């Protein structure tokens, strides 16, 4: 399913942990993994002095060489490279140049949460890459395992959700995973009696229709096992609860949507899930979409 996989790394412990997961994906699909280190030429702490950049480039070479050795020990085909530039732009440009079909990267790295969480490198790559991006939280409490056994696609009926569902169907068929479909009827902006009012209301009826349509689409593509559920509450909390309760290994989310549930990028749902998801999250956006929240 994936022939070329890109893994950007800064050599930090979080990156090394996420790299193990990337190697599992590459090994399962027989993919070549591209290990990339970017020397940040825009970093104010570094400046633009050539001698400093040369030192950082040498460090980057050591980082990618070490990762390449780990890949070769696993029998995974590997390509390594060090480039200079803005990290997020360089990562996306390299993904195009290398024909990468998937990018895997940690939610934070050497510089800590402030730089690598949403609002920074990982967020910009998610917002601009034309291929799916898997964000891996190395501090998650659950082991990172691939191929996945239980795959979750939250859906709100939006175009972004359709893209996530398409990727989820293909991945479920490729790995034999059970495909879980979840719709959250959000109650955050409604009153205290929302749950009883919505249970038999139009929003819940629409939610059931959305889940039914997604289930039928998956079954039409011969997905062996499909589970579905409609819940009511705060989207990020309901998604995390479903992940924990159902042994989900990987969640796939689209980056566009009509509701707050669908506004994953630069919104409360996206930030909370990337920071707190106990499992990797794959973000899917349509090539040619304008990045949400881009500057």
mmCIF file of C-alpha atoms in Angstrom:
data_model
loop_
_atom_site.group_PDB
_atom_site.id
_atom_site.type_symbol
_atom_site.label_atom_id
_atom_site.label_comp_id
_atom_site.label_asym_id
_atom_site.label_seq_id
_atom_site.Cartn_x
_atom_site.Cartn_y
_atom_site.Cartn_z
ATOM 1 C CA UNK A 1 0.000 0.000 0.000
ATOM 2 C CA UNK A 2 2.892 2.317 0.787
ATOM 3 C CA UNK A 3 6.062 2.056 -1.308
ATOM 4 C CA UNK A 4 7.872 5.224 -0.204
ATOM 5 C CA UNK A 5 7.715 6.448 3.396
ATOM 6 C CA UNK A 6 9.290 9.648 4.738
ATOM 7 C CA UNK A 7 10.547 10.040 8.290
ATOM 8 C CA UNK A 8 11.962 13.451 9.313
ATOM 9 C CA UNK A 9 14.198 13.221 12.387
ATOM 10 C CA UNK A 10 16.237 15.462 14.657
ATOM 11 C CA UNK A 11 17.876 12.559 16.468
ATOM 12 C CA UNK A 12 15.981 13.176 19.696
ATOM 13 C CA UNK A 13 14.638 10.405 21.902
ATOM 14 C CA UNK A 14 11.021 11.118 20.831
ATOM 15 C CA UNK A 15 12.105 10.851 17.195
ATOM 16 C CA UNK A 16 13.915 7.569 17.839
ATOM 17 C CA UNK A 17 10.804 6.112 19.458
ATOM 18 C CA UNK A 18 8.616 7.214 16.548
ATOM 19 C CA UNK A 19 11.178 5.811 14.109
ATOM 20 C CA UNK A 20 10.574 2.314 15.469
ATOM 21 C CA UNK A 21 6.918 2.729 14.510
ATOM 22 C CA UNK A 22 7.856 4.018 11.058
ATOM 23 C CA UNK A 23 10.078 0.971 10.565
ATOM 24 C CA UNK A 24 7.167 -1.315 11.455
ATOM 25 C CA UNK A 25 5.063 0.339 8.753
ATOM 26 C CA UNK A 26 7.849 0.150 6.177
ATOM 27 C CA UNK A 27 8.563 -3.494 6.997
ATOM 28 C CA UNK A 28 4.891 -4.494 6.767
ATOM 29 C CA UNK A 29 4.433 -2.908 3.349
ATOM 30 C CA UNK A 30 7.893 -3.589 1.932
ATOM 31 C CA UNK A 31 8.445 0.154 1.620
ATOM 32 C CA UNK A 32 11.614 2.171 1.261
ATOM 33 C CA UNK A 33 12.000 4.558 4.183
ATOM 34 C CA UNK A 34 13.516 7.985 3.556
ATOM 35 C CA UNK A 35 15.239 9.396 6.632
ATOM 36 C CA UNK A 36 15.528 13.177 6.461
ATOM 37 C CA UNK A 37 17.268 15.696 8.684
ATOM 38 C CA UNK A 38 16.680 19.392 8.089
ATOM 39 C CA UNK A 39 19.226 21.984 9.149
ATOM 40 C CA UNK A 40 17.058 24.928 10.148
ATOM 41 C CA UNK A 41 18.521 27.956 8.391
ATOM 42 C CA UNK A 42 15.839 30.243 9.861
ATOM 43 C CA UNK A 43 16.577 29.401 13.495
ATOM 44 C CA UNK A 44 17.489 32.673 15.225
ATOM 45 C CA UNK A 45 19.616 30.793 17.738
ATOM 46 C CA UNK A 46 21.733 29.475 14.911
ATOM 47 C CA UNK A 47 21.900 32.431 12.608
ATOM 48 C CA UNK A 48 23.149 32.093 9.078
ATOM 49 C CA UNK A 49 26.855 31.618 9.702
ATOM 50 C CA UNK A 50 28.155 28.980 7.328
ATOM 51 C CA UNK A 51 30.450 27.442 9.906
ATOM 52 C CA UNK A 52 27.542 26.859 12.283
ATOM 53 C CA UNK A 53 25.390 25.385 9.554
ATOM 54 C CA UNK A 54 28.263 23.138 8.503
ATOM 55 C CA UNK A 55 28.509 21.758 12.041
ATOM 56 C CA UNK A 56 24.764 21.167 12.178
ATOM 57 C CA UNK A 57 24.845 19.480 8.802
ATOM 58 C CA UNK A 58 27.571 17.129 10.045
ATOM 59 C CA UNK A 59 25.443 16.345 13.111
ATOM 60 C CA UNK A 60 22.492 15.728 10.823
ATOM 61 C CA UNK A 61 24.554 13.324 8.739
ATOM 62 C CA UNK A 62 25.426 11.352 11.851
ATOM 63 C CA UNK A 63 21.745 11.272 12.861
ATOM 64 C CA UNK A 64 20.487 9.938 9.524
ATOM 65 C CA UNK A 65 23.365 7.462 9.252
ATOM 66 C CA UNK A 66 22.508 6.018 12.654
ATOM 67 C CA UNK A 67 18.854 5.723 11.647
ATOM 68 C CA UNK A 68 19.815 4.129 8.342
ATOM 69 C CA UNK A 69 21.812 1.474 10.192
ATOM 70 C CA UNK A 70 18.763 0.658 12.309
ATOM 71 C CA UNK A 71 16.637 0.350 9.170
ATOM 72 C CA UNK A 72 19.158 -1.941 7.482
ATOM 73 C CA UNK A 73 19.283 -4.141 10.592
ATOM 74 C CA UNK A 74 15.515 -4.576 10.206
ATOM 75 C CA UNK A 75 15.905 -5.435 6.531
ATOM 76 C CA UNK A 76 14.199 -2.211 5.446
ATOM 77 C CA UNK A 77 15.395 -0.419 2.326
ATOM 78 C CA UNK A 78 16.540 3.070 3.302
ATOM 79 C CA UNK A 79 17.569 6.379 1.749
ATOM 80 C CA UNK A 80 19.063 9.119 3.945
ATOM 81 C CA UNK A 81 19.563 12.797 3.272
ATOM 82 C CA UNK A 82 20.359 16.071 5.019
ATOM 83 C CA UNK A 83 19.022 19.335 3.604
ATOM 84 C CA UNK A 84 19.027 22.978 4.642
ATOM 85 C CA UNK A 85 16.006 25.242 4.900
ATOM 86 C CA UNK A 86 12.795 25.875 6.781
ATOM 87 C CA UNK A 87 11.922 22.500 8.407
ATOM 88 C CA UNK A 88 8.268 22.200 7.434
ATOM 89 C CA UNK A 89 8.826 23.484 3.897
ATOM 90 C CA UNK A 90 11.833 21.224 3.397
ATOM 91 C CA UNK A 91 9.923 18.185 4.638
ATOM 92 C CA UNK A 92 7.015 18.793 2.265
ATOM 93 C CA UNK A 93 9.328 19.552 -0.653
ATOM 94 C CA UNK A 94 11.295 16.363 -0.027
ATOM 95 C CA UNK A 95 8.065 14.338 0.195
ATOM 96 C CA UNK A 96 7.222 15.513 -3.318
ATOM 97 C CA UNK A 97 10.711 14.919 -4.663
ATOM 98 C CA UNK A 98 10.899 11.410 -3.214
ATOM 99 C CA UNK A 99 7.346 10.438 -4.233
ATOM 100 C CA UNK A 100 6.586 9.678 -0.584
ATOM 101 C CA UNK A 101 3.106 8.263 -0.005
ATOM 102 C CA UNK A 102 3.165 8.633 3.765
ATOM 103 C CA UNK A 103 4.986 10.881 6.240
ATOM 104 C CA UNK A 104 5.549 9.699 9.812
ATOM 105 C CA UNK A 105 6.788 12.165 12.421
ATOM 106 C CA UNK A 106 6.716 12.684 16.194
ATOM 107 C CA UNK A 107 4.553 15.302 17.845
ATOM 108 C CA UNK A 108 7.642 16.827 19.422
ATOM 109 C CA UNK A 109 11.380 16.451 19.313
ATOM 110 C CA UNK A 110 14.652 17.922 20.498
ATOM 111 C CA UNK A 111 13.262 21.390 21.029
ATOM 112 C CA UNK A 112 10.294 20.185 23.041
ATOM 113 C CA UNK A 113 6.572 20.737 22.861
ATOM 114 C CA UNK A 114 6.616 24.421 21.942
ATOM 115 C CA UNK A 115 8.195 23.782 18.546
ATOM 116 C CA UNK A 116 6.898 20.407 17.491
ATOM 117 C CA UNK A 117 3.276 20.417 18.609
ATOM 118 C CA UNK A 118 0.463 22.018 16.627
ATOM 119 C CA UNK A 119 1.298 25.589 15.629
ATOM 120 C CA UNK A 120 4.749 24.440 14.573
ATOM 121 C CA UNK A 121 6.590 21.964 12.356
ATOM 122 C CA UNK A 122 4.240 18.987 12.652
ATOM 123 C CA UNK A 123 1.161 21.168 12.226
ATOM 124 C CA UNK A 124 2.544 22.875 9.147
ATOM 125 C CA UNK A 125 3.422 19.572 7.542
ATOM 126 C CA UNK A 126 -0.054 18.197 8.289
ATOM 127 C CA UNK A 127 -1.563 21.360 6.815
ATOM 128 C CA UNK A 128 0.480 21.409 3.619
ATOM 129 C CA UNK A 129 1.568 17.888 2.684
ATOM 130 C CA UNK A 130 -0.283 16.296 -0.212
ATOM 131 C CA UNK A 131 0.029 12.838 1.362
ATOM 132 C CA UNK A 132 -1.206 11.455 4.696
ATOM 133 C CA UNK A 133 0.820 12.387 7.770
ATOM 134 C CA UNK A 134 0.995 10.147 10.840
ATOM 135 C CA UNK A 135 1.682 12.053 14.061
ATOM 136 C CA UNK A 136 3.174 9.871 16.777
ATOM 137 C CA UNK A 137 3.161 10.852 20.441
ATOM 138 C CA UNK A 138 6.218 9.045 21.853
ATOM 139 C CA UNK A 139 4.965 9.727 25.386
ATOM 140 C CA UNK A 140 1.793 7.721 24.884
ATOM 141 C CA UNK A 141 1.094 5.050 27.450
ATOM 142 C CA UNK A 142 0.364 2.300 24.924
ATOM 143 C CA UNK A 143 2.924 0.388 22.844
ATOM 144 C CA UNK A 144 3.256 1.522 19.240
ATOM 145 C CA UNK A 145 2.361 -1.463 17.079
ATOM 146 C CA UNK A 146 1.815 -1.980 13.367
ATOM 147 C CA UNK A 147 0.066 -3.508 11.472
ATOM 148 C CA UNK A 148 -2.976 -2.217 13.285
ATOM 149 C CA UNK A 149 -5.639 -4.597 14.542
ATOM 150 C CA UNK A 150 -8.299 -1.969 15.249
ATOM 151 C CA UNK A 151 -8.526 1.132 13.094
ATOM 152 C CA UNK A 152 -10.743 4.128 13.944
ATOM 153 C CA UNK A 153 -12.203 6.621 11.475
ATOM 154 C CA UNK A 154 -14.305 9.348 13.111
ATOM 155 C CA UNK A 155 -16.751 10.688 10.539
ATOM 156 C CA UNK A 156 -19.029 13.709 10.263
ATOM 157 C CA UNK A 157 -20.105 13.287 6.642
ATOM 158 C CA UNK A 158 -17.746 16.033 5.410
ATOM 159 C CA UNK A 159 -15.317 15.864 2.508
ATOM 160 C CA UNK A 160 -12.453 15.493 4.967
ATOM 161 C CA UNK A 161 -14.205 12.564 6.606
ATOM 162 C CA UNK A 162 -14.717 10.957 3.199
ATOM 163 C CA UNK A 163 -10.986 11.181 2.529
ATOM 164 C CA UNK A 164 -10.226 9.634 5.924
ATOM 165 C CA UNK A 165 -12.756 6.872 5.295
ATOM 166 C CA UNK A 166 -11.225 6.062 1.911
ATOM 167 C CA UNK A 167 -7.767 5.785 3.479
ATOM 168 C CA UNK A 168 -9.181 3.749 6.359
ATOM 169 C CA UNK A 169 -10.902 1.294 4.024
ATOM 170 C CA UNK A 170 -7.725 0.783 2.025
ATOM 171 C CA UNK A 171 -5.651 0.312 5.179
ATOM 172 C CA UNK A 172 -8.159 -2.084 6.747
ATOM 173 C CA UNK A 173 -8.100 -4.208 3.605
ATOM 174 C CA UNK A 174 -4.294 -4.116 3.469
ATOM 175 C CA UNK A 175 -3.775 -5.098 7.109
ATOM 176 C CA UNK A 176 -6.914 -7.091 7.938
ATOM 177 C CA UNK A 177 -7.771 -4.631 10.707
ATOM 178 C CA UNK A 178 -11.270 -4.164 12.068
ATOM 179 C CA UNK A 179 -12.573 -0.798 10.871
ATOM 180 C CA UNK A 180 -14.333 1.245 13.559
ATOM 181 C CA UNK A 181 -16.577 4.143 12.515
ATOM 182 C CA UNK A 182 -17.514 6.794 15.063
ATOM 183 C CA UNK A 183 -19.743 9.845 14.899
ATOM 184 C CA UNK A 184 -19.885 12.281 17.801
ATOM 185 C CA UNK A 185 -22.960 14.453 18.181
ATOM 186 C CA UNK A 186 -21.416 17.492 19.806
ATOM 187 C CA UNK A 187 -23.277 19.015 22.745
ATOM 188 C CA UNK A 188 -20.767 21.664 23.804
ATOM 189 C CA UNK A 189 -22.811 24.632 22.604
ATOM 190 C CA UNK A 190 -26.164 23.267 23.762
ATOM 191 C CA UNK A 191 -27.942 23.357 27.098
ATOM 192 C CA UNK A 192 -27.871 20.880 29.988
ATOM 193 C CA UNK A 193 -30.847 18.946 28.607
ATOM 194 C CA UNK A 194 -29.121 18.390 25.240
ATOM 195 C CA UNK A 195 -28.554 14.656 25.694
ATOM 196 C CA UNK A 196 -32.222 13.787 26.159
ATOM 197 C CA UNK A 197 -33.310 16.215 23.466
ATOM 198 C CA UNK A 198 -30.809 14.929 20.916
ATOM 199 C CA UNK A 199 -31.277 11.234 21.514
ATOM 200 C CA UNK A 200 -34.435 11.235 19.452
ATOM 201 C CA UNK A 201 -33.692 14.457 17.579
ATOM 202 C CA UNK A 202 -32.651 15.383 14.097
ATOM 203 C CA UNK A 203 -28.929 15.514 14.895
ATOM 204 C CA UNK A 204 -28.913 11.956 16.132
ATOM 205 C CA UNK A 205 -30.926 10.796 13.130
ATOM 206 C CA UNK A 206 -28.443 12.492 10.827
ATOM 207 C CA UNK A 207 -25.573 10.920 12.759
ATOM 208 C CA UNK A 208 -27.055 7.465 12.261
ATOM 209 C CA UNK A 209 -27.444 8.173 8.552
ATOM 210 C CA UNK A 210 -23.800 9.254 8.301
ATOM 211 C CA UNK A 211 -22.539 6.158 10.082
ATOM 212 C CA UNK A 212 -24.809 3.883 8.056
ATOM 213 C CA UNK A 213 -23.544 5.401 4.817
ATOM 214 C CA UNK A 214 -19.922 5.002 5.888
ATOM 215 C CA UNK A 215 -20.558 1.392 6.922
ATOM 216 C CA UNK A 216 -22.162 0.581 3.587
ATOM 217 C CA UNK A 217 -19.219 2.171 1.750
ATOM 218 C CA UNK A 218 -16.755 0.033 3.713
ATOM 219 C CA UNK A 219 -18.735 -3.157 3.190
ATOM 220 C CA UNK A 220 -19.011 -2.406 -0.523
ATOM 221 C CA UNK A 221 -15.207 -2.375 -0.629
ATOM 222 C CA UNK A 222 -15.090 -5.799 1.051
ATOM 223 C CA UNK A 223 -13.823 -4.689 4.458
ATOM 224 C CA UNK A 224 -14.172 -7.873 6.480
ATOM 225 C CA UNK A 225 -15.182 -6.447 9.866
ATOM 226 C CA UNK A 226 -16.824 -3.072 10.482
ATOM 227 C CA UNK A 227 -17.954 -1.716 13.851
ATOM 228 C CA UNK A 228 -19.889 1.532 14.238
ATOM 229 C CA UNK A 229 -21.143 3.764 17.002
ATOM 230 C CA UNK A 230 -22.823 7.125 17.565
ATOM 231 C CA UNK A 231 -22.014 8.974 20.789
ATOM 232 C CA UNK A 232 -23.003 12.314 22.279
ATOM 233 C CA UNK A 233 -20.538 14.645 23.964
ATOM 234 C CA UNK A 234 -17.273 16.505 23.491
ATOM 235 C CA UNK A 235 -15.578 15.165 20.322
ATOM 236 C CA UNK A 236 -11.993 14.930 21.563
ATOM 237 C CA UNK A 237 -13.040 13.221 24.795
ATOM 238 C CA UNK A 238 -15.392 10.810 23.028
ATOM 239 C CA UNK A 239 -12.732 9.873 20.481
ATOM 240 C CA UNK A 240 -10.150 9.233 23.201
ATOM 241 C CA UNK A 241 -12.668 7.223 25.225
ATOM 242 C CA UNK A 242 -13.513 5.108 22.197
ATOM 243 C CA UNK A 243 -9.814 4.525 21.500
ATOM 244 C CA UNK A 244 -9.240 3.288 25.037
ATOM 245 C CA UNK A 245 -12.408 1.182 25.248
ATOM 246 C CA UNK A 246 -11.939 -0.585 21.928
ATOM 247 C CA UNK A 247 -8.205 -1.201 21.737
ATOM 248 C CA UNK A 248 -7.722 1.141 18.783
ATOM 249 C CA UNK A 249 -4.193 1.058 17.319
ATOM 250 C CA UNK A 250 -4.488 3.923 14.834
ATOM 251 C CA UNK A 251 -6.968 6.741 14.186
ATOM 252 C CA UNK A 252 -7.445 8.376 10.794
ATOM 253 C CA UNK A 253 -8.901 11.872 10.577
ATOM 254 C CA UNK A 254 -9.692 14.195 7.682
ATOM 255 C CA UNK A 255 -8.647 17.825 7.977
ATOM 256 C CA UNK A 256 -11.811 19.433 6.626
ATOM 257 C CA UNK A 257 -15.351 19.404 7.959
ATOM 258 C CA UNK A 258 -18.504 21.397 8.543
ATOM 259 C CA UNK A 259 -18.811 20.992 12.291
ATOM 260 C CA UNK A 260 -16.376 21.642 15.117
ATOM 261 C CA UNK A 261 -15.891 17.878 15.098
ATOM 262 C CA UNK A 262 -14.632 18.205 11.539
ATOM 263 C CA UNK A 263 -12.458 21.289 12.114
ATOM 264 C CA UNK A 264 -9.457 19.279 13.190
ATOM 265 C CA UNK A 265 -6.767 21.701 12.100
ATOM 266 C CA UNK A 266 -5.958 24.620 14.405
ATOM 267 C CA UNK A 267 -9.026 23.806 16.489
ATOM 268 C CA UNK A 268 -9.596 22.365 19.917
ATOM 269 C CA UNK A 269 -10.148 18.849 18.619
ATOM 270 C CA UNK A 270 -6.916 18.737 16.645
ATOM 271 C CA UNK A 271 -4.733 20.172 19.371
ATOM 272 C CA UNK A 272 -6.155 17.912 22.046
ATOM 273 C CA UNK A 273 -5.945 14.743 19.963
ATOM 274 C CA UNK A 274 -2.385 15.291 18.805
ATOM 275 C CA UNK A 275 -1.265 16.111 22.334
ATOM 276 C CA UNK A 276 -3.210 13.420 24.142
ATOM 277 C CA UNK A 277 -4.017 10.558 21.782
ATOM 278 C CA UNK A 278 -2.592 7.328 23.207
ATOM 279 C CA UNK A 279 -2.181 6.001 19.656
ATOM 280 C CA UNK A 280 -0.799 7.436 16.403
ATOM 281 C CA UNK A 281 -3.130 9.653 14.383
ATOM 282 C CA UNK A 282 -3.091 9.755 10.580
ATOM 283 C CA UNK A 283 -4.166 13.074 9.082
ATOM 284 C CA UNK A 284 -5.515 13.103 5.528
ATOM 285 C CA UNK A 285 -6.145 16.167 3.398
ATOM 286 C CA UNK A 286 -6.990 16.595 -0.245
ATOM 287 C CA UNK A 287 -4.145 17.585 -2.539
ATOM 288 C CA UNK A 288 -4.664 21.167 -3.647
ATOM 289 C CA UNK A 289 -6.661 22.189 -0.575
ATOM 290 C CA UNK A 290 -5.692 25.508 0.917
ATOM 291 C CA UNK A 291 -3.973 24.841 4.236
ATOM 292 C CA UNK A 292 -6.228 25.604 7.145
ATOM 293 C CA UNK A 293 -4.798 28.211 9.458
ATOM 294 C CA UNK A 294 -1.740 28.796 7.273
ATOM 295 C CA UNK A 295 -0.031 32.122 7.479
#
